[in-house]
Coordinates of C-alpha atoms in Angstrom, one line a residue:
M1 CA -1.9 10.4 20.2
I2 CA -1.0 12.6 17.3
K3 CA -3.4 15.3 16.3
G4 CA -3.5 17.2 13.0
V5 CA -5.4 19.5 10.8
R6 CA -5.6 20.1 7.1
R7 CA -4.8 23.5 5.8
G8 CA -7.5 26.0 6.7
L9 CA -9.5 23.6 8.8
S10 CA -10.3 23.6 12.5
M11 CA -8.7 21.5 15.2
T12 CA -11.8 19.2 15.2
S13 CA -11.6 18.5 11.5
K14 CA -10.5 15.3 10.0
L15 CA -6.9 14.3 10.8
D16 CA -4.3 15.0 8.2
K17 CA -2.2 11.8 8.3
W18 CA 0.8 13.1 6.5
T19 CA 3.0 10.6 8.3
E20 CA 1.2 7.9 6.3
R21 CA 1.6 7.2 2.6
K22 CA -1.6 6.9 0.6
A23 CA -2.6 3.4 -0.7
R24 CA 0.2 1.6 1.0
S25 CA 0.8 -2.1 0.6
H26 CA 1.4 -4.2 3.7
L27 CA 5.2 -4.6 3.9
A28 CA 5.2 -8.3 4.3
D29 CA 3.2 -8.7 1.0
I30 CA 5.9 -7.0 -1.1
L31 CA 9.1 -8.5 0.3
P32 CA 11.7 -9.2 -0.7
L33 CA 12.4 -5.9 -2.5
E34 CA 14.9 -5.5 -5.4
T35 CA 14.9 -1.7 -4.7
P36 CA 14.8 -0.1 -1.3
L37 CA 11.7 2.0 -0.7
S38 CA 13.5 4.8 1.2
I39 CA 16.9 6.2 2.1
Q40 CA 17.7 8.6 4.9
I41 CA 20.5 11.0 4.3
F42 CA 22.5 12.7 7.1
P43 CA 23.8 15.9 5.4
T44 CA 25.4 17.0 8.7
L45 CA 25.8 15.9 12.3
A46 CA 25.9 19.6 13.4
C47 CA 22.9 21.4 14.8
N48 CA 22.3 25.1 15.7
F49 CA 19.8 24.0 18.4
K50 CA 20.3 22.2 21.7
C51 CA 16.7 20.9 22.3
V52 CA 16.3 19.6 25.9
Y53 CA 15.0 16.2 24.7
C54 CA 17.6 15.7 22.0
I55 CA 21.1 14.2 22.0
H56 CA 22.5 17.6 20.9
S57 CA 21.6 19.0 24.4
H58 CA 24.6 17.2 25.9
S59 CA 27.0 16.1 23.1
Q60 CA 28.5 17.2 19.8
P61 CA 30.1 15.2 16.9
S62 CA 33.7 15.6 16.1
S63 CA 34.5 18.3 13.5
S64 CA 36.0 15.7 11.1
D65 CA 32.7 14.2 10.1
K66 CA 30.2 17.0 10.6
F67 CA 29.2 17.4 7.0
L68 CA 28.6 15.0 4.1
D69 CA 30.9 15.5 1.2
P70 CA 28.6 16.2 -1.8
S71 CA 30.8 14.0 -4.0
L72 CA 29.9 11.0 -1.8
F73 CA 26.2 11.9 -2.2
Y74 CA 26.5 12.2 -5.9
K75 CA 28.2 8.8 -6.0
L76 CA 25.2 7.4 -4.0
C77 CA 22.8 8.8 -6.6
G78 CA 24.9 7.0 -9.3
D79 CA 24.8 3.8 -7.4
L80 CA 21.0 4.0 -7.1
E81 CA 20.7 3.9 -10.9
E82 CA 21.8 0.3 -10.7
F83 CA 18.5 -0.7 -9.1
P84 CA 15.6 -1.6 -11.4
N85 CA 13.2 1.0 -9.9
Q86 CA 13.4 4.5 -8.4
I87 CA 13.3 4.6 -4.6
K88 CA 10.0 6.0 -3.3
V89 CA 11.3 8.7 -1.0
M90 CA 14.6 10.2 0.1
F91 CA 14.8 12.0 3.4
F92 CA 17.4 14.6 4.3
S93 CA 17.3 14.6 8.1
G94 CA 19.3 12.5 10.6
L95 CA 21.0 13.8 13.7
G96 CA 21.7 17.3 12.6
E97 CA 20.1 20.3 10.9
P98 CA 20.1 19.8 7.1
L99 CA 19.9 23.4 6.2
L100 CA 23.3 24.0 7.7
H101 CA 24.8 22.1 4.7
P102 CA 25.8 24.8 2.2
Q103 CA 25.1 22.5 -0.8
L104 CA 21.8 21.0 0.3
P105 CA 19.7 22.4 -2.5
E106 CA 22.1 21.1 -5.1
M107 CA 22.0 17.6 -3.5
I108 CA 18.2 17.8 -3.5
S109 CA 18.3 18.4 -7.3
A110 CA 20.4 15.3 -7.8
A111 CA 18.1 13.3 -5.5
K112 CA 15.1 14.2 -7.7
R113 CA 16.6 12.1 -10.5
V114 CA 16.7 8.9 -8.4
A115 CA 13.8 9.3 -6.0
E116 CA 10.0 9.8 -6.6
E117 CA 9.8 12.1 -3.6
V118 CA 12.3 14.2 -1.7
V119 CA 11.7 15.3 1.9
V120 CA 13.6 17.7 4.2
I121 CA 13.1 17.6 7.9
T122 CA 14.3 20.8 9.5
N123 CA 14.0 23.1 12.5
G124 CA 13.2 25.9 10.1
S125 CA 15.4 28.5 11.7
L126 CA 17.5 29.1 8.6
L127 CA 14.5 29.5 6.2
N128 CA 15.2 33.0 5.0
R129 CA 14.1 34.2 1.6
N130 CA 17.3 33.1 -0.1
M131 CA 17.1 29.6 1.3
A132 CA 13.4 29.4 0.4
E133 CA 14.2 30.3 -3.3
R134 CA 17.0 27.8 -3.5
L135 CA 14.8 25.0 -2.1
M136 CA 12.0 25.9 -4.5
F137 CA 14.3 25.7 -7.5
S138 CA 15.8 22.4 -6.2
G139 CA 12.5 20.6 -6.9
L140 CA 12.0 19.7 -3.2
D141 CA 8.6 18.0 -2.7
V142 CA 8.0 18.2 1.1
I143 CA 9.4 20.1 3.9
R144 CA 8.6 19.1 7.5
I145 CA 9.4 21.8 10.1
S146 CA 9.9 20.8 13.7
L147 CA 8.8 23.6 16.0
Q148 CA 10.1 24.1 19.6
G149 CA 7.6 26.6 21.0
L150 CA 5.0 29.2 20.1
T151 CA 7.0 32.3 21.3
S152 CA 10.5 33.5 21.2
E153 CA 10.8 32.9 25.0
E154 CA 9.6 29.3 24.7
Y155 CA 12.2 28.7 22.0
A156 CA 14.9 29.9 24.3
S157 CA 13.6 27.5 27.0
V158 CA 13.4 24.4 24.8
C159 CA 16.3 24.7 22.4
G160 CA 18.6 27.3 24.0
R161 CA 18.2 29.8 21.2
K162 CA 16.0 32.8 21.2
I163 CA 14.6 33.5 17.7
D164 CA 12.5 36.2 16.2
Y165 CA 9.3 34.1 16.3
N166 CA 7.2 36.5 14.2
D167 CA 9.8 36.5 11.5
F168 CA 10.1 32.7 11.8
M169 CA 6.4 32.3 11.1
R170 CA 6.5 34.7 8.2
N171 CA 9.3 32.7 6.6
I172 CA 7.2 29.5 6.9
A173 CA 4.2 31.3 5.4
S174 CA 6.3 32.6 2.5
L175 CA 7.3 29.0 1.4
R176 CA 3.8 28.6 -0.1
E177 CA 4.2 31.9 -2.0
F178 CA 7.3 30.6 -3.8
S179 CA 5.8 27.4 -5.0
G180 CA 2.3 25.9 -4.8
K181 CA 3.8 22.4 -5.4
L182 CA 5.9 22.3 -2.2
K183 CA 4.1 20.7 0.7
V184 CA 4.8 22.4 4.0
Y185 CA 4.1 20.5 7.3
V186 CA 4.8 21.5 10.9
N187 CA 5.0 19.5 14.0
I188 CA 5.6 20.4 17.7
P189 CA 6.5 18.2 20.7
D190 CA 3.7 17.7 23.1
I191 CA 5.8 19.1 26.0
C192 CA 5.6 22.5 24.2
V193 CA 1.8 22.5 24.1
N194 CA 1.0 21.0 27.5
S195 CA -2.5 22.5 27.8
D196 CA -5.6 22.7 25.7
I197 CA -5.1 26.5 25.3
K198 CA -1.6 26.0 23.9
K199 CA -2.8 23.3 21.6
E200 CA -5.6 25.5 20.2
E201 CA -3.0 28.3 19.8
F202 CA -0.7 26.0 17.8
F203 CA -3.4 25.0 15.4
R204 CA -4.7 28.7 15.2
Q205 CA -1.2 29.9 14.2
Y206 CA -0.4 27.2 11.6
G207 CA -3.8 25.9 10.3
N208 CA -3.8 28.4 7.4
I209 CA -0.2 28.7 6.5
C210 CA 0.8 25.0 6.0
D211 CA -0.6 21.7 4.6
G212 CA -0.7 19.9 7.9
A213 CA 0.0 20.5 11.6
L214 CA 0.8 17.7 14.1
I215 CA 1.4 17.3 17.8
Q216 CA 4.0 14.6 18.4
V217 CA 4.5 12.5 21.5
T218 CA 7.9 13.1 23.2
V219 CA 9.6 9.7 23.9
P220 CA 12.8 8.9 25.9
K221 CA 15.0 7.9 23.0
H222 CA 18.4 9.0 24.1
N223 CA 20.7 7.9 26.9
G224 CA 22.2 10.7 29.1
I225 CA 19.1 12.9 29.0
D226 CA 17.2 13.6 32.3
Y227 CA 13.7 13.0 31.0
A228 CA 12.4 13.2 34.6
K229 CA 13.6 16.8 34.7
I230 CA 11.9 17.5 31.4
E231 CA 8.7 16.2 32.8
S232 CA 9.1 18.4 35.9
D233 CA 10.1 21.5 33.9
F234 CA 7.3 21.3 31.3
G235 CA 4.6 19.7 33.4
K236 CA 4.1 17.0 30.8
A237 CA 4.6 13.2 31.2
I238 CA 7.1 11.6 28.8
N239 CA 5.4 8.7 27.1
A240 CA 7.8 5.7 27.4
E241 CA 5.1 3.4 26.2
A242 CA 5.4 4.8 22.7
L243 CA 8.7 3.0 22.4
R244 CA 8.1 -0.7 21.9
E245 CA 10.2 -3.7 23.0
D246 CA 7.7 -6.4 21.9
V247 CA 8.5 -6.0 18.2
L248 CA 10.9 -8.9 17.4
V249 CA 11.6 -8.2 13.7
C250 CA 12.7 -4.7 12.7
P251 CA 10.9 -3.8 9.4
L252 CA 13.5 -1.1 8.5
L253 CA 16.1 -3.8 7.6
F254 CA 13.9 -4.9 4.7
Y255 CA 13.0 -1.6 3.0
S256 CA 15.3 1.3 4.1
A257 CA 18.9 2.4 4.9
A258 CA 20.7 5.5 6.1
L259 CA 23.8 7.2 4.7
G260 CA 26.2 8.8 7.3
T261 CA 28.3 11.8 6.8
N262 CA 31.4 9.8 6.0
G263 CA 29.9 7.5 3.5
E264 CA 28.8 4.8 6.0
V265 CA 25.6 2.9 5.4
Y266 CA 23.5 1.9 8.3
P267 CA 20.2 0.0 8.6
C268 CA 18.7 3.0 10.7
C269 CA 19.6 6.1 12.6
W270 CA 19.8 4.2 15.9
S271 CA 23.0 2.6 14.8
H272 CA 24.6 5.8 13.9
P273 CA 26.8 7.7 15.5
D274 CA 28.7 4.8 17.2
N275 CA 29.4 3.0 13.9
K276 CA 27.4 0.0 15.3
L277 CA 25.8 -2.3 12.7
M278 CA 27.5 -0.5 9.8
L279 CA 26.6 -2.3 6.6
G280 CA 29.4 -0.9 4.5
N281 CA 30.8 2.3 3.1
I282 CA 30.1 3.7 -0.4
K283 CA 33.7 4.9 -0.5
N284 CA 34.7 1.3 -0.9
E285 CA 31.7 -0.4 -2.7
S286 CA 28.5 0.5 -4.4
F287 CA 25.2 1.0 -2.4
H288 CA 23.7 -1.7 -4.6
A289 CA 26.4 -4.1 -3.4
I290 CA 25.8 -3.1 0.2
W291 CA 22.0 -3.5 -0.1
N292 CA 22.6 -7.0 -1.4
G293 CA 25.6 -7.7 0.8
E294 CA 26.4 -10.3 3.5
E295 CA 26.1 -8.0 6.5
L296 CA 22.6 -7.0 5.8
K297 CA 21.7 -10.6 5.1
R298 CA 23.2 -11.5 8.5
L299 CA 21.1 -8.9 10.3
R300 CA 17.9 -9.9 8.5
K301 CA 18.5 -13.6 9.4
I302 CA 18.9 -12.7 13.1
H303 CA 15.7 -10.7 13.1
L304 CA 13.7 -13.2 11.2
K305 CA 14.7 -15.8 13.7
R306 CA 13.3 -13.4 16.3
K307 CA 16.7 -12.9 18.0
R308 CA 16.6 -9.1 17.8
F309 CA 17.8 -8.8 21.4
D310 CA 21.0 -10.6 20.7
L311 CA 22.2 -7.3 19.1
D312 CA 23.0 -4.4 21.4
V313 CA 21.7 -1.7 19.2
C314 CA 18.5 -3.5 18.2
G315 CA 17.9 -4.3 21.9
K316 CA 16.7 -0.8 22.5
K317 CA 13.0 0.0 22.6
C318 CA 11.9 1.4 19.3
D319 CA 8.9 3.2 17.7
Q320 CA 8.6 1.1 14.6
H321 CA 5.5 0.5 12.4
D322 CA 4.8 -2.0 9.6
I323 CA 5.1 -4.8 12.0
I324 CA 6.0 -8.1 10.3
D325 CA 6.5 -10.4 13.3
D326 CA 3.6 -12.6 12.3
Q327 CA 5.1 -13.3 8.9
S328 CA 8.7 -13.9 10.1
D329 CA 8.7 -17.7 9.4
A330 CA 7.3 -17.3 5.9
L331 CA 9.7 -14.4 5.2
Y332 CA 12.6 -16.4 6.4
K333 CA 11.8 -19.0 3.7
K334 CA 11.6 -16.3 1.1
F335 CA 14.9 -14.7 2.0
F336 CA 16.8 -17.9 2.9
P337 CA 15.3 -20.7 0.9

């Protein structure tokens, strides 16, 4: 269960469903799409945190592909102009910390020319005054800050880094002083607020300094992480049921894609960093060609035939929404008449 509050409201107030887009159409009703709805950008594979539930707690990427070359990103933006419409939203997130990329604000400015909305998902630890000003002038629409505790000591326990928590909160609050247009949201893993008292403290701290606050369910997404130990250390059960294996058709294949740090295009972040299910590379062809290319058609055909588990990467349990299983036969006829 995800709980949230609107800015300035109590924990019992109406949920602020900022993870949902307003007035959404059912995905199956608008397929096929000439233009993808969203693109996820991996500005970097590096991270300054080692959160216990994250892949960064036990592995690091090679130095050769840690940061996205801005020239590749600007090429992507040019490629996106080949589509008949703007994409709805571009996310800067992925497997690393976006604010580590020295040219992130400049890339956001370029993204604003090809996307209706630009979102950055960050741990927020690098949000000093200079970065806040650069983000404001970039035209950023939404920033989502992933918290890892409610004190400096809790941060050290969860992510292996002790921060000045009071300064951290002040930096988040100052974001709204720079620009009233920028939407600021925070979320925290449920293992960090494992009692009613901590939940109330979370909403008390952030209810008046951001546009929405959420408690997110921690799920066992990554291999090599001892989730049983996390349960023991934090006194909170890990919700494996949030990851579904009953979904036979992945919806992401039909409306989204992800850009890796070396120009690779993937159907989703699950297929990154092992180069599995790579659709193509914008170094060699346009994103428009990749979106309309044979490899994506092949994957869509497999999924619409409900043979998702024939693919190793897609055989993982996943936390997808916009389920289109019931329309797979009709969609197959649309995509492969």
